[in-house]
mmCIF file of C-alpha atoms in Angstrom:
data_model
loop_
_atom_site.group_PDB
_atom_site.id
_atom_site.type_symbol
_atom_site.label_atom_id
_atom_site.label_comp_id
_atom_site.label_asym_id
_atom_site.label_seq_id
_atom_site.Cartn_x
_atom_site.Cartn_y
_atom_site.Cartn_z
ATOM 1 C CA MET A 278 -79.624 17.767 28.905
ATOM 2 C CA PHE A 279 -77.805 15.885 31.935
ATOM 3 C CA MET A 280 -75.042 15.355 29.915
ATOM 4 C CA LEU A 281 -71.089 14.684 30.748
ATOM 5 C CA PHE A 282 -69.887 17.058 33.381
ATOM 6 C CA LEU A 283 -67.051 18.277 31.260
ATOM 7 C CA CYS A 284 -66.287 22.333 32.154
ATOM 8 C CA ASP A 285 -63.485 22.983 29.750
ATOM 9 C CA THR A 286 -63.687 25.745 27.801
ATOM 10 C CA ASN A 287 -62.465 23.771 24.801
ATOM 11 C CA ILE A 288 -65.206 21.946 24.031
ATOM 12 C CA ARG A 289 -67.401 22.439 21.352
ATOM 13 C CA LEU A 290 -70.549 22.013 20.794
ATOM 14 C CA SER A 291 -73.028 21.074 17.746
ATOM 15 C CA GLY A 292 -75.713 23.566 16.587
ATOM 16 C CA ALA A 293 -78.612 21.976 17.853
ATOM 17 C CA PHE A 294 -77.735 21.812 21.553
ATOM 18 C CA ALA A 295 -75.970 25.486 20.930
ATOM 19 C CA ASN A 296 -79.661 26.559 20.140
ATOM 20 C CA ARG A 297 -81.642 24.247 21.729
ATOM 21 C CA VAL A 298 -80.964 22.711 24.924
ATOM 22 C CA SER A 299 -83.320 19.634 25.630
ATOM 23 C CA PHE A 300 -83.360 18.501 29.346
ATOM 24 C CA THR A 301 -83.320 14.909 29.932
ATOM 25 C CA ILE A 302 -83.159 12.344 32.421
ATOM 26 C CA MET A 303 -80.360 9.583 31.769
ATOM 27 C CA LYS A 304 -81.730 5.840 31.934
ATOM 28 C CA ARG A 305 -77.686 5.193 33.054
ATOM 29 C CA PHE A 306 -74.955 7.224 33.340
ATOM 30 C CA SER A 307 -72.127 6.737 36.507
ATOM 31 C CA LEU A 308 -70.116 9.244 38.019
ATOM 32 C CA PRO A 309 -66.546 6.878 36.892
ATOM 33 C CA PHE A 310 -67.441 7.449 33.484
ATOM 34 C CA LEU A 311 -67.087 11.392 34.487
ATOM 35 C CA TRP A 312 -63.888 11.333 36.349
ATOM 36 C CA ARG A 313 -62.288 8.853 33.766
ATOM 37 C CA GLY A 314 -62.599 12.036 31.371
ATOM 38 C CA LEU A 315 -61.935 14.165 33.912
ATOM 39 C CA LYS A 316 -58.321 12.579 34.202
ATOM 40 C CA GLN A 317 -57.818 12.265 30.588
ATOM 41 C CA THR A 318 -55.101 13.591 29.326
ATOM 42 C CA HIS A 319 -55.744 16.559 26.426
ATOM 43 C CA ARG A 320 -53.584 16.577 23.765
ATOM 44 C CA THR A 321 -53.616 17.954 19.823
ATOM 45 C CA ILE A 322 -54.361 14.701 17.325
ATOM 46 C CA SER A 323 -53.531 15.167 13.256
ATOM 47 C CA GLY A 324 -56.906 14.845 11.516
ATOM 48 C CA THR A 325 -60.186 16.077 11.798
ATOM 49 C CA ILE A 326 -63.961 14.886 11.797
ATOM 50 C CA SER A 327 -66.864 16.409 10.707
ATOM 51 C CA GLU A 328 -70.510 16.923 13.129
ATOM 52 C CA GLN A 329 -72.255 14.545 9.726
ATOM 53 C CA ILE A 330 -70.238 11.782 9.368
ATOM 54 C CA VAL A 331 -70.489 11.382 13.069
ATOM 55 C CA ARG A 332 -74.137 11.468 12.428
ATOM 56 C CA ALA A 333 -73.892 9.427 9.277
ATOM 57 C CA ALA A 334 -72.059 6.770 11.178
ATOM 58 C CA ILE A 335 -74.761 6.538 14.003
ATOM 59 C CA LEU A 336 -78.046 6.155 11.558
ATOM 60 C CA SER A 337 -76.212 3.928 9.644
ATOM 61 C CA CYS A 338 -76.931 1.725 12.927
ATOM 62 C CA LYS A 339 -81.153 0.848 12.579
ATOM 63 C CA PRO A 340 -83.381 1.669 14.138
ATOM 64 C CA VAL A 341 -81.504 4.755 15.078
ATOM 65 C CA THR A 342 -83.823 7.642 13.564
ATOM 66 C CA PRO A 343 -82.454 11.823 13.474
ATOM 67 C CA ASP A 344 -85.082 12.808 15.993
ATOM 68 C CA MET A 345 -83.265 10.267 18.650
ATOM 69 C CA ILE A 346 -79.530 11.970 18.181
ATOM 70 C CA GLU A 347 -80.039 14.957 20.722
ATOM 71 C CA ASN A 348 -76.047 16.030 20.722
ATOM 72 C CA VAL A 349 -73.276 15.290 19.396
ATOM 73 C CA LEU A 350 -69.185 16.755 21.333
ATOM 74 C CA PHE A 351 -66.114 16.242 20.632
ATOM 75 C CA GLN A 352 -63.109 17.036 22.734
ATOM 76 C CA ASP A 353 -59.674 16.219 21.195
ATOM 77 C CA GLY A 354 -60.547 12.703 19.372
ATOM 78 C CA HIS A 355 -63.476 11.815 22.083
ATOM 79 C CA VAL A 356 -66.444 11.910 21.220
ATOM 80 C CA LEU A 357 -69.811 11.928 23.060
ATOM 81 C CA VAL A 358 -73.456 11.628 21.810
ATOM 82 C CA THR A 359 -76.425 11.029 23.596
ATOM 83 C CA LEU A 360 -79.664 9.136 22.019
ATOM 84 C CA ALA A 361 -83.315 10.489 23.577
ATOM 85 C CA ILE A 362 -85.193 6.272 23.673
ATOM 86 C CA ASN A 363 -88.061 4.530 25.201
ATOM 87 C CA PRO A 364 -86.463 3.345 28.043
ATOM 88 C CA GLU A 365 -88.645 0.318 27.331
ATOM 89 C CA ASP A 366 -86.320 0.019 24.385
ATOM 90 C CA ALA A 367 -83.223 0.351 26.432
ATOM 91 C CA PRO A 368 -82.482 -3.609 26.920
ATOM 92 C CA HIS A 369 -82.710 -3.767 22.803
ATOM 93 C CA PHE A 370 -80.410 -0.034 22.178
ATOM 94 C CA GLU A 371 -77.949 -1.843 24.299
ATOM 95 C CA SER A 372 -76.534 -3.486 21.684
ATOM 96 C CA VAL A 373 -77.281 -0.763 19.328
ATOM 97 C CA ARG A 374 -75.455 1.678 21.476
ATOM 98 C CA GLN A 375 -72.156 -1.145 21.435
ATOM 99 C CA GLU A 376 -72.858 -0.852 17.903
ATOM 100 C CA ILE A 377 -72.382 2.916 17.073
ATOM 101 C CA GLU A 378 -69.155 3.254 19.071
ATOM 102 C CA LYS A 379 -67.546 0.464 17.332
ATOM 103 C CA LYS A 380 -68.375 1.988 14.259
ATOM 104 C CA LEU A 381 -67.635 5.651 15.545
ATOM 105 C CA LEU A 382 -64.147 4.577 16.658
ATOM 106 C CA LYS A 383 -63.712 3.077 13.288
ATOM 107 C CA LEU A 384 -63.465 7.229 12.293
ATOM 108 C CA SER A 385 -60.120 8.915 11.776
ATOM 109 C CA ALA A 386 -59.140 10.813 14.464
ATOM 110 C CA VAL A 387 -61.412 9.349 16.546
ATOM 111 C CA GLN A 388 -59.614 8.228 19.646
ATOM 112 C CA SER A 389 -62.910 7.382 22.112
ATOM 113 C CA ALA A 390 -66.541 7.423 21.503
ATOM 114 C CA LYS A 391 -68.952 6.744 24.234
ATOM 115 C CA VAL A 392 -72.830 7.020 23.593
ATOM 116 C CA ILE A 393 -75.283 7.851 26.437
ATOM 117 C CA LEU A 394 -78.488 6.755 26.248
ATOM 118 C CA THR A 395 -81.166 9.086 27.417
ATOM 119 C CA ALA A 396 -85.352 9.766 28.145
ATOM 120 C CA GLN A 397 -86.767 12.632 27.757
ATOM 121 C CA ARG A 398 -89.094 14.260 30.531
ATOM 122 C CA ALA A 399 -92.438 15.162 30.450
ATOM 123 C CA ALA A 400 -94.393 16.932 33.279
ATOM 124 C CA SER A 401 -96.572 15.396 34.849
ATOM 125 C CA ALA A 402 -99.789 16.977 34.030
ATOM 126 C CA ALA A 403 -99.058 16.734 30.064
ATOM 127 C CA PRO A 404 -99.512 13.599 28.241
ATOM 128 C CA VAL A 405 -96.401 11.152 27.728
ATOM 129 C CA ALA A 406 -95.427 11.948 23.678
ATOM 130 C CA GLN A 407 -94.455 8.673 21.925
ATOM 131 C CA GLY A 408 -90.650 7.720 22.501
ATOM 132 C CA HIS A 409 -90.513 9.432 25.898
ATOM 133 C CA VAL A 410 -91.635 8.731 29.443
ATOM 134 C CA ALA A 411 -92.798 10.463 32.984
ATOM 135 C CA ILE A 412 -90.261 11.080 35.434
ATOM 136 C CA LYS A 413 -92.074 8.488 37.930
ATOM 137 C CA ASN A 414 -91.447 5.419 35.528
ATOM 138 C CA ILE A 415 -87.521 6.493 35.333
ATOM 139 C CA ALA A 416 -86.793 7.070 38.778
ATOM 140 C CA ALA A 417 -88.468 3.198 38.949
ATOM 141 C CA ALA A 418 -85.939 2.306 36.830
ATOM 142 C CA THR A 419 -82.990 3.504 39.048
ATOM 143 C CA PRO A 420 -80.810 0.779 39.528
ATOM 144 C CA ARG A 421 -79.093 2.377 42.995
ATOM 145 C CA ALA A 422 -80.330 3.847 45.650
ATOM 146 C CA PHE A 423 -79.297 6.953 47.643
ATOM 147 C CA ALA A 424 -76.565 7.000 49.967
ATOM 148 C CA PRO A 425 -78.036 3.360 51.426
ATOM 149 C CA ASP A 426 -76.174 2.881 54.559
ATOM 150 C CA VAL A 427 -76.876 6.647 55.732
ATOM 151 C CA LYS A 428 -79.105 7.148 59.066
ATOM 152 C CA ASN A 429 -79.899 10.438 58.200
ATOM 153 C CA ILE A 430 -79.690 13.109 55.228
ATOM 154 C CA ILE A 431 -80.587 16.365 56.290
ATOM 155 C CA ALA A 432 -80.201 19.536 54.043
ATOM 156 C CA VAL A 433 -78.911 23.219 54.875
ATOM 157 C CA ALA A 434 -80.809 25.176 52.906
ATOM 158 C CA SER A 435 -81.252 28.990 52.232
ATOM 159 C CA GLY A 436 -83.510 31.660 49.949
ATOM 160 C CA LYS A 437 -81.083 33.140 48.535
ATOM 161 C CA GLY A 438 -77.616 33.438 48.246
ATOM 162 C CA GLY A 439 -74.621 35.356 50.468
ATOM 163 C CA VAL A 440 -75.960 34.340 54.041
ATOM 164 C CA GLY A 441 -73.276 31.958 54.597
ATOM 165 C CA LYS A 442 -75.472 29.046 53.802
ATOM 166 C CA SER A 443 -71.713 26.983 53.418
ATOM 167 C CA THR A 444 -69.854 28.108 56.514
ATOM 168 C CA VAL A 445 -73.052 27.264 58.350
ATOM 169 C CA ALA A 446 -73.140 23.277 56.535
ATOM 170 C CA VAL A 447 -69.414 22.310 56.971
ATOM 171 C CA ASN A 448 -69.511 23.890 60.557
ATOM 172 C CA LEU A 449 -72.268 22.224 61.561
ATOM 173 C CA ALA A 450 -71.235 18.922 60.110
ATOM 174 C CA ILE A 451 -67.898 19.140 61.873
ATOM 175 C CA ALA A 452 -69.449 19.607 64.823
ATOM 176 C CA LEU A 453 -71.524 16.448 64.578
ATOM 177 C CA ALA A 454 -68.604 14.710 63.945
ATOM 178 C CA GLN A 455 -67.052 15.998 67.103
ATOM 179 C CA SER A 456 -70.196 14.813 69.113
ATOM 180 C CA GLY A 457 -69.108 11.152 68.294
ATOM 181 C CA LEU A 458 -71.348 10.233 64.789
ATOM 182 C CA LYS A 459 -70.168 9.484 61.042
ATOM 183 C CA VAL A 460 -70.900 12.342 58.983
ATOM 184 C CA GLY A 461 -70.392 13.080 55.625
ATOM 185 C CA LEU A 462 -70.880 16.350 53.614
ATOM 186 C CA LEU A 463 -72.044 16.729 50.174
ATOM 187 C CA ASP A 464 -71.479 19.952 48.416
ATOM 188 C CA ALA A 465 -74.745 20.043 46.208
ATOM 189 C CA ASP A 466 -74.064 23.996 46.127
ATOM 190 C CA ILE A 467 -74.018 23.037 42.341
ATOM 191 C CA TYR A 468 -73.066 26.801 41.014
ATOM 192 C CA GLY A 469 -70.277 28.018 43.539
ATOM 193 C CA PRO A 470 -69.319 25.317 45.449
ATOM 194 C CA SER A 471 -67.390 26.473 47.908
ATOM 195 C CA VAL A 472 -66.737 23.276 50.861
ATOM 196 C CA PRO A 473 -63.218 22.506 48.903
ATOM 197 C CA THR A 474 -62.059 25.981 49.848
ATOM 198 C CA LEU A 475 -63.799 26.138 53.872
ATOM 199 C CA LEU A 476 -62.326 22.742 54.327
ATOM 200 C CA GLY A 477 -58.873 23.232 53.074
ATOM 201 C CA ILE A 478 -58.667 20.599 50.655
ATOM 202 C CA ALA A 479 -59.239 22.181 46.632
ATOM 203 C CA ASP A 480 -56.506 20.766 45.627
ATOM 204 C CA GLN A 481 -57.479 17.423 46.404
ATOM 205 C CA LYS A 482 -59.125 14.602 43.619
ATOM 206 C CA PRO A 483 -61.277 12.038 44.604
ATOM 207 C CA VAL A 484 -60.340 8.369 43.882
ATOM 208 C CA GLN A 485 -62.320 5.720 41.963
ATOM 209 C CA GLU A 486 -63.168 2.646 43.359
ATOM 210 C CA GLU A 487 -64.894 0.074 40.540
ATOM 211 C CA ASP A 488 -68.051 1.602 40.192
ATOM 212 C CA TYR A 489 -67.814 4.036 42.702
ATOM 213 C CA LEU A 490 -66.239 7.484 43.670
ATOM 214 C CA LEU A 491 -64.209 7.832 47.410
ATOM 215 C CA PRO A 492 -65.166 10.738 49.189
ATOM 216 C CA LEU A 493 -62.253 12.829 50.279
ATOM 217 C CA ASP A 494 -61.527 12.841 54.055
ATOM 218 C CA ALA A 495 -61.400 16.148 56.162
ATOM 219 C CA HIS A 496 -61.280 17.562 59.721
ATOM 220 C CA GLY A 497 -63.322 14.129 60.794
ATOM 221 C CA ILE A 498 -66.200 13.484 58.194
ATOM 222 C CA LYS A 499 -66.166 12.902 54.234
ATOM 223 C CA THR A 500 -67.031 15.391 52.087
ATOM 224 C CA ILE A 501 -67.317 15.728 47.974
ATOM 225 C CA SER A 502 -67.880 18.451 45.843
ATOM 226 C CA MET A 503 -68.082 19.171 42.139
ATOM 227 C CA GLY A 504 -65.222 21.761 42.844
ATOM 228 C CA PHE A 505 -63.353 18.371 43.461
ATOM 229 C CA LEU A 506 -63.905 17.765 39.663
ATOM 230 C CA THR A 507 -64.159 21.318 37.978
ATOM 231 C CA ASN A 508 -62.553 23.810 36.819
ATOM 232 C CA ALA A 509 -62.236 26.414 39.481
ATOM 233 C CA ASP A 510 -62.505 29.302 37.643
ATOM 234 C CA THR A 511 -65.002 27.763 34.944
ATOM 235 C CA PRO A 512 -68.670 28.709 35.846
ATOM 236 C CA LEU A 513 -70.928 25.454 35.268
ATOM 237 C CA ILE A 514 -74.072 27.240 33.393
ATOM 238 C CA TRP A 515 -76.610 24.918 34.123
ATOM 239 C CA ARG A 516 -79.989 24.756 34.099
ATOM 240 C CA GLY A 517 -82.139 23.282 36.994
ATOM 241 C CA PRO A 518 -82.939 19.828 35.737
ATOM 242 C CA MET A 519 -78.895 19.418 35.155
ATOM 243 C CA VAL A 520 -78.384 20.455 38.930
ATOM 244 C CA GLN A 521 -80.976 18.149 40.195
ATOM 245 C CA SER A 522 -79.556 15.230 38.500
ATOM 246 C CA ALA A 523 -76.280 15.930 39.340
ATOM 247 C CA VAL A 524 -77.210 16.096 42.688
ATOM 248 C CA GLN A 525 -78.939 12.815 42.767
ATOM 249 C CA GLN A 526 -75.403 11.081 40.920
ATOM 250 C CA LEU A 527 -73.524 12.204 43.625
ATOM 251 C CA LEU A 528 -75.804 10.744 46.222
ATOM 252 C CA ARG A 529 -75.883 7.434 44.423
ATOM 253 C CA ASP A 530 -72.588 7.153 42.962
ATOM 254 C CA VAL A 531 -69.795 7.904 45.533
ATOM 255 C CA LYS A 532 -69.070 5.312 48.141
ATOM 256 C CA TRP A 533 -70.372 6.979 51.661
ATOM 257 C CA GLY A 534 -69.967 3.931 53.339
ATOM 258 C CA ALA A 535 -71.833 3.890 56.855
ATOM 259 C CA LEU A 536 -73.016 7.536 57.904
ATOM 260 C CA ASP A 537 -74.917 8.603 60.697
ATOM 261 C CA VAL A 538 -75.759 11.343 59.019
ATOM 262 C CA LEU A 539 -74.960 12.939 55.564
ATOM 263 C CA VAL A 540 -74.859 16.883 55.258
ATOM 264 C CA LEU A 541 -76.677 17.997 52.034
ATOM 265 C CA ASP A 542 -75.337 21.886 51.748
ATOM 266 C CA MET A 543 -78.282 22.687 48.891
ATOM 267 C CA PRO A 544 -77.961 25.112 46.374
ATOM 268 C CA PRO A 545 -79.339 28.262 47.679
ATOM 269 C CA GLY A 546 -83.115 29.682 45.965
ATOM 270 C CA THR A 547 -86.377 27.984 45.987
ATOM 271 C CA GLY A 548 -86.710 27.216 42.502
ATOM 272 C CA ASP A 549 -87.539 24.263 40.718
ATOM 273 C CA ALA A 550 -83.515 22.508 41.186
ATOM 274 C CA GLN A 551 -84.108 22.905 44.875
ATOM 275 C CA LEU A 552 -87.460 21.793 44.819
ATOM 276 C CA THR A 553 -87.123 18.651 43.012
ATOM 277 C CA VAL A 554 -83.856 17.342 44.739
ATOM 278 C CA ALA A 555 -86.255 18.064 48.090
ATOM 279 C CA GLN A 556 -88.668 16.169 46.742
ATOM 280 C CA LYS A 557 -86.059 13.255 45.324
ATOM 281 C CA VAL A 558 -83.783 12.661 48.277
ATOM 282 C CA PRO A 559 -85.161 11.287 51.848
ATOM 283 C CA LEU A 560 -84.546 13.817 53.542
ATOM 284 C CA LYS A 561 -85.361 13.642 56.898
ATOM 285 C CA GLY A 562 -85.067 17.321 57.626
ATOM 286 C CA ALA A 563 -83.318 20.554 56.497
ATOM 287 C CA VAL A 564 -81.787 23.234 58.362
ATOM 288 C CA ILE A 565 -82.748 27.046 56.886
ATOM 289 C CA VAL A 566 -80.018 29.763 56.795
ATOM 290 C CA SER A 567 -80.753 33.320 57.302
ATOM 291 C CA THR A 568 -79.189 36.533 58.014
ATOM 292 C CA PRO A 569 -81.714 39.086 60.208
ATOM 293 C CA GLN A 570 -82.478 41.773 57.629
ATOM 294 C CA ASP A 571 -86.030 41.397 56.498
ATOM 295 C CA ILE A 572 -85.121 40.924 52.805
ATOM 296 C CA ALA A 573 -83.349 37.984 53.748
ATOM 297 C CA LEU A 574 -86.000 36.727 55.756
ATOM 298 C CA ILE A 575 -89.159 37.244 52.865
ATOM 299 C CA ASP A 576 -86.629 34.239 51.041
ATOM 300 C CA ALA A 577 -86.147 32.478 54.547
ATOM 301 C CA VAL A 578 -90.388 31.913 54.996
ATOM 302 C CA LYS A 579 -90.166 30.712 51.173
ATOM 303 C CA ALA A 580 -87.278 28.077 52.035
ATOM 304 C CA VAL A 581 -89.517 27.095 54.654
ATOM 305 C CA GLU A 582 -92.776 26.841 52.966
ATOM 306 C CA MET A 583 -91.194 25.068 49.671
ATOM 307 C CA PHE A 584 -89.938 22.454 52.692
ATOM 308 C CA ARG A 585 -93.273 22.195 54.232
ATOM 309 C CA LYS A 586 -94.687 21.580 51.356
ATOM 310 C CA VAL A 587 -92.764 18.538 49.919
ATOM 311 C CA GLY A 588 -93.231 16.885 53.489
ATOM 312 C CA VAL A 589 -90.013 17.776 54.996
ATOM 313 C CA PRO A 590 -89.970 18.810 58.447
ATOM 314 C CA ILE A 591 -87.825 21.582 59.134
ATOM 315 C CA LEU A 592 -85.160 21.275 62.114
ATOM 316 C CA GLY A 593 -84.714 25.031 62.996
ATOM 317 C CA LEU A 594 -83.777 28.468 61.535
ATOM 318 C CA VAL A 595 -79.721 29.859 62.552
ATOM 319 C CA GLU A 596 -79.814 33.113 61.989
ATOM 320 C CA ASN A 597 -75.982 33.960 60.758
ATOM 321 C CA MET A 598 -74.101 37.230 61.317
ATOM 322 C CA SER A 599 -76.510 37.915 63.554
ATOM 323 C CA VAL A 600 -74.398 40.783 65.376
ATOM 324 C CA PHE A 601 -71.157 42.352 64.518
ATOM 325 C CA CYS A 602 -68.151 42.235 67.096
ATOM 326 C CA CYS A 603 -66.252 44.532 66.912
ATOM 327 C CA PRO A 604 -62.537 42.756 66.784
ATOM 328 C CA ASN A 605 -60.479 45.753 68.587
ATOM 329 C CA CYS A 606 -63.052 46.596 71.618
ATOM 330 C CA GLY A 607 -65.446 44.208 71.581
ATOM 331 C CA HIS A 608 -68.427 46.610 70.816
ATOM 332 C CA GLU A 609 -71.631 44.882 69.186
ATOM 333 C CA SER A 610 -73.676 46.007 66.330
ATOM 334 C CA ASN A 611 -76.606 44.974 64.629
ATOM 335 C CA ILE A 612 -75.645 45.738 61.468
ATOM 336 C CA PHE A 613 -78.256 43.559 59.757
ATOM 337 C CA GLY A 614 -80.830 44.466 62.678
ATOM 338 C CA HIS A 615 -82.008 42.603 65.079
ATOM 339 C CA GLY A 616 -84.568 39.736 66.452
ATOM 340 C CA GLY A 617 -85.721 39.619 62.719
ATOM 341 C CA ALA A 618 -85.016 35.515 62.766
ATOM 342 C CA ARG A 619 -86.549 35.348 66.267
ATOM 343 C CA ASP A 620 -89.642 36.888 66.081
ATOM 344 C CA LYS A 621 -90.572 34.817 62.651
ATOM 345 C CA ALA A 622 -90.109 32.218 63.629
ATOM 346 C CA VAL A 623 -91.970 32.345 66.388
ATOM 347 C CA GLN A 624 -94.527 33.274 63.439
ATOM 348 C CA MET A 625 -93.950 30.043 61.122
ATOM 349 C CA ASN A 626 -93.751 27.724 64.905
ATOM 350 C CA VAL A 627 -90.229 26.447 63.942
ATOM 351 C CA PRO A 628 -87.091 26.475 66.435
ATOM 352 C CA VAL A 629 -84.247 28.785 66.367
ATOM 353 C CA LEU A 630 -80.940 26.663 66.522
ATOM 354 C CA GLY A 631 -78.752 29.419 67.143
ATOM 355 C CA HIS A 632 -77.356 32.842 66.465
ATOM 356 C CA ILE A 633 -73.516 33.130 64.555
ATOM 357 C CA PRO A 634 -72.166 36.421 65.462
ATOM 358 C CA LEU A 635 -70.279 38.233 62.365
ATOM 359 C CA VAL A 636 -66.907 38.472 63.536
ATOM 360 C CA ALA A 637 -63.987 38.433 61.843
ATOM 361 C CA ALA A 638 -62.199 35.156 62.664
ATOM 362 C CA ILE A 639 -64.618 33.356 61.164
ATOM 363 C CA ARG A 640 -64.180 35.140 57.393
ATOM 364 C CA LEU A 641 -60.061 34.529 57.921
ATOM 365 C CA GLN A 642 -60.213 30.772 59.142
ATOM 366 C CA SER A 643 -62.556 30.116 56.724
ATOM 367 C CA ASP A 644 -60.613 31.399 53.807
ATOM 368 C CA GLN A 645 -57.429 29.827 55.245
ATOM 369 C CA GLY A 646 -59.414 26.248 55.118
ATOM 370 C CA ILE A 647 -59.684 25.865 58.501
ATOM 371 C CA PRO A 648 -63.002 25.967 60.203
ATOM 372 C CA PRO A 649 -63.761 28.152 63.217
ATOM 373 C CA VAL A 650 -64.715 25.095 65.171
ATOM 374 C CA ILE A 651 -61.719 23.481 64.373
ATOM 375 C CA ALA A 652 -59.597 26.356 64.972
ATOM 376 C CA GLN A 653 -60.595 27.602 68.054
ATOM 377 C CA PRO A 654 -62.306 24.906 69.683
ATOM 378 C CA ASP A 655 -63.423 26.544 72.632
ATOM 379 C CA SER A 656 -64.330 29.937 71.239
ATOM 380 C CA GLU A 657 -67.701 31.075 71.794
ATOM 381 C CA THR A 658 -68.175 30.709 67.444
ATOM 382 C CA ALA A 659 -67.393 27.049 67.832
ATOM 383 C CA LYS A 660 -69.185 26.693 71.468
ATOM 384 C CA ILE A 661 -72.347 28.104 69.270
ATOM 385 C CA PHE A 662 -72.188 25.898 66.405
ATOM 386 C CA ALA A 663 -71.270 22.767 68.663
ATOM 387 C CA ALA A 664 -75.079 23.607 70.404
ATOM 388 C CA VAL A 665 -77.060 23.943 67.191
ATOM 389 C CA ALA A 666 -75.032 20.442 66.397
ATOM 390 C CA GLY A 667 -77.101 19.593 69.241
ATOM 391 C CA LEU A 668 -80.245 20.998 68.680
ATOM 392 C CA VAL A 669 -79.937 18.960 65.495
ATOM 393 C CA ARG A 670 -78.782 15.691 66.370
ATOM 394 C CA ASN A 671 -81.963 15.609 69.561
ATOM 395 C CA GLN A 672 -84.230 15.434 65.929
ATOM 396 C CA LEU A 673 -82.741 12.723 64.575
ATOM 397 C CA THR A 674 -81.916 8.766 64.397
ATOM 398 C CA VAL A 675 -78.860 8.175 65.806
#
């Protein structure tokens, strides 16, 4: 179930949700509701309410049946209900949804009630069960396009975590902006959103304007991240479809405005979440990040093949942590090997965009929220990122 992004550990889930998670794509659920929910002041209220009472109120509204009630969540008097319906019935169920919310608000101890209509995804090769719909029909019902005023969306991806993908994505985005482009950065690394820290704005929050969230500005680029909307210490234990839907929502419901390039910092790996995002988002190309050693390059090859299978061009390979430079004497050591990324890129017919060295300054500046291309724009590292940005830009329509 692609649920509301409430990551507070005090949320109590219904028994059905605790025992079985049914993944669905929502008929309509916008980020503004998420943002209002996150802005609410949590306080203890008098009185309690049971799930049975809530379900009884829901079932009193015809034609709702017990199997339609996917989940019921409680938090400090706020009730969230999800109903699985056939999208074709959505126009009729809109009035039913409003009726349910009114009845729930009449219950004691309920301060607010929200009912969300969802549609369950069936596998494309499987028959579509009654009351459900194939993903292609759900996508057709989506009212908003992905970042309509953005000329190019590119992905920065890796076959595995821990290779410095987000660091590359941040510095690439800023370097593109420094070349004169209007650039945005979407932190789609839902499980480990590090962009707020890398940009030095982890304590800021986006604001809402009408039905959209406004991205934050940092170092000349616009950015949005789940890290701005959740508690930094709370893990997001989400399965693939939830990640897919979250990324698509951040593209649709954030007011990016006119951009030349939107850099998508992808979740690491090559699983279902990454594959679906690559399929659904209109990507102009992908930048693959790897370290030189064979164990990382094996996964980089998988990432390249994943994008190729869905028709996304590979803009190039960035070898991160290419060589270690001693901060005392300047001696260079090939800790993770040497030449592996170049050789593998030749085999895959993929251009090498650049070799980023492993230097202490990158780590220190990144932890401080001042990317190297900003902290030391004349450094060798910044020049390498600028060169990478130039090679990427040459492959885009700007």
